[in-house]
């Protein structure tokens, strides 16, 4: 993706690429399911059939998701280490 400023707005295809990457963008139906479930940021409605996403909101979502995944990996590793110390099967 070209250089993007956090204050930029992206269209649906841009949001899909931002969330999934250039090679494997998120499918548009996955994007909308995520929006409807509250997982992904909601777009700005700038016209009757025109939506745009703030790059900063998409980036914040990715940072939060990465932090949650890292915390879960750390917690799993701690549980495994505790089980091994107690002689339990992992």
Short mmCIF file of C-alpha atoms in Angstrom, two decimals:
data_model
loop_
_atom_site.label_atom_id
_atom_site.label_comp_id
_atom_site.label_asym_id
_atom_site.label_seq_id
_atom_site.Cartn_x
_atom_site.Cartn_y
_atom_site.Cartn_z
CA UNK A 1 0.00 0.00 0.00
CA UNK A 2 1.33 3.46 -0.79
CA UNK A 3 2.24 5.82 2.00
CA UNK A 4 -0.90 6.58 3.95
CA UNK A 5 -1.33 9.40 6.42
CA UNK A 6 -3.30 8.48 9.59
CA UNK A 7 -5.75 11.28 8.79
CA UNK A 8 -6.49 9.83 5.34
CA UNK A 9 -9.76 8.17 4.44
CA UNK A 10 -9.94 4.91 2.48
CA UNK A 11 -12.79 3.32 0.56
CA UNK A 12 -14.15 -0.19 1.11
CA UNK A 13 -11.45 -1.85 -0.98
CA UNK A 14 -8.78 0.17 0.83
CA UNK A 15 -10.17 -0.84 4.23
CA UNK A 16 -10.13 -4.50 3.16
CA UNK A 17 -6.50 -4.19 2.04
CA UNK A 18 -5.51 -2.31 5.19
CA UNK A 19 -6.98 -4.98 7.46
CA UNK A 20 -5.86 -8.03 5.48
CA UNK A 21 -2.86 -6.87 3.50
CA UNK A 22 -2.19 -6.34 -0.19
CA UNK A 23 -1.80 -10.04 -0.97
CA UNK A 24 -4.78 -11.32 1.03
CA UNK A 25 -7.24 -8.50 1.69
CA UNK A 26 -10.22 -9.13 3.93
CA UNK A 27 -13.27 -9.99 1.82
CA UNK A 28 -15.87 -7.22 1.71
CA UNK A 29 -18.53 -9.46 3.27
CA UNK A 30 -16.11 -10.24 6.12
CA UNK A 31 -15.56 -6.51 6.58
CA UNK A 32 -19.29 -5.83 6.84
CA UNK A 33 -19.92 -8.80 9.16
CA UNK A 34 -17.15 -7.45 11.39
CA UNK A 35 -18.70 -3.98 11.35
CA UNK A 36 -22.15 -5.33 12.18
CA UNK A 37 -20.76 -7.40 15.07
CA UNK A 38 -18.78 -4.46 16.45
CA UNK A 39 -15.38 -6.00 15.69
CA UNK A 40 -14.27 -3.54 12.99
CA UNK A 41 -14.58 0.27 13.01
CA UNK A 42 -17.66 1.73 11.40
CA UNK A 43 -17.27 3.83 8.28
CA UNK A 44 -18.11 7.47 7.78
CA UNK A 45 -21.14 7.86 5.53
CA UNK A 46 -20.16 10.63 3.13
CA UNK A 47 -22.85 10.10 0.52
CA UNK A 48 -25.92 7.97 -0.25
CA UNK A 49 -23.78 5.01 -1.32
CA UNK A 50 -20.33 6.19 -0.27
CA UNK A 51 -18.47 5.06 2.83
CA UNK A 52 -14.95 5.89 3.96
CA UNK A 53 -12.87 4.64 6.87
CA UNK A 54 -10.37 6.67 8.86
CA UNK A 55 -6.95 5.08 8.51
CA UNK A 56 -6.24 5.99 12.14
CA UNK A 57 -9.25 3.94 13.33
CA UNK A 58 -8.21 0.94 11.23
CA UNK A 59 -4.65 1.19 12.56
CA UNK A 60 -5.92 1.46 16.15
CA UNK A 61 -8.01 -1.67 15.62
CA UNK A 62 -5.00 -3.60 14.32
CA UNK A 63 -2.82 -2.43 17.24
CA UNK A 64 -5.49 -3.47 19.74
CA UNK A 65 -5.96 -6.86 18.07
CA UNK A 66 -2.20 -7.47 18.05
CA UNK A 67 -1.91 -6.51 21.72
CA UNK A 68 -4.78 -8.84 22.67
CA UNK A 69 -3.20 -11.71 20.70
CA UNK A 70 0.17 -11.11 22.37
CA UNK A 71 -1.46 -11.05 25.81
CA UNK A 72 -3.26 -14.32 25.07
CA UNK A 73 -0.02 -15.97 23.89
CA UNK A 74 1.73 -14.81 27.06
CA UNK A 75 -1.08 -16.09 29.28
CA UNK A 76 -1.06 -19.46 27.48
CA UNK A 77 2.70 -19.76 27.91
CA UNK A 78 2.37 -18.92 31.62
CA UNK A 79 -0.37 -21.54 32.06
CA UNK A 80 1.79 -24.13 30.29
CA UNK A 81 4.83 -23.28 32.43
CA UNK A 82 2.75 -23.50 35.63
CA UNK A 83 1.35 -26.87 34.58
CA UNK A 84 4.85 -28.17 33.83
CA UNK A 85 6.10 -26.96 37.23
CA UNK A 86 3.24 -28.81 38.90
CA UNK A 87 3.99 -31.98 36.95
CA UNK A 88 0.78 -31.83 34.98
CA UNK A 89 0.50 -32.81 31.34
CA UNK A 90 0.38 -29.78 29.04
#
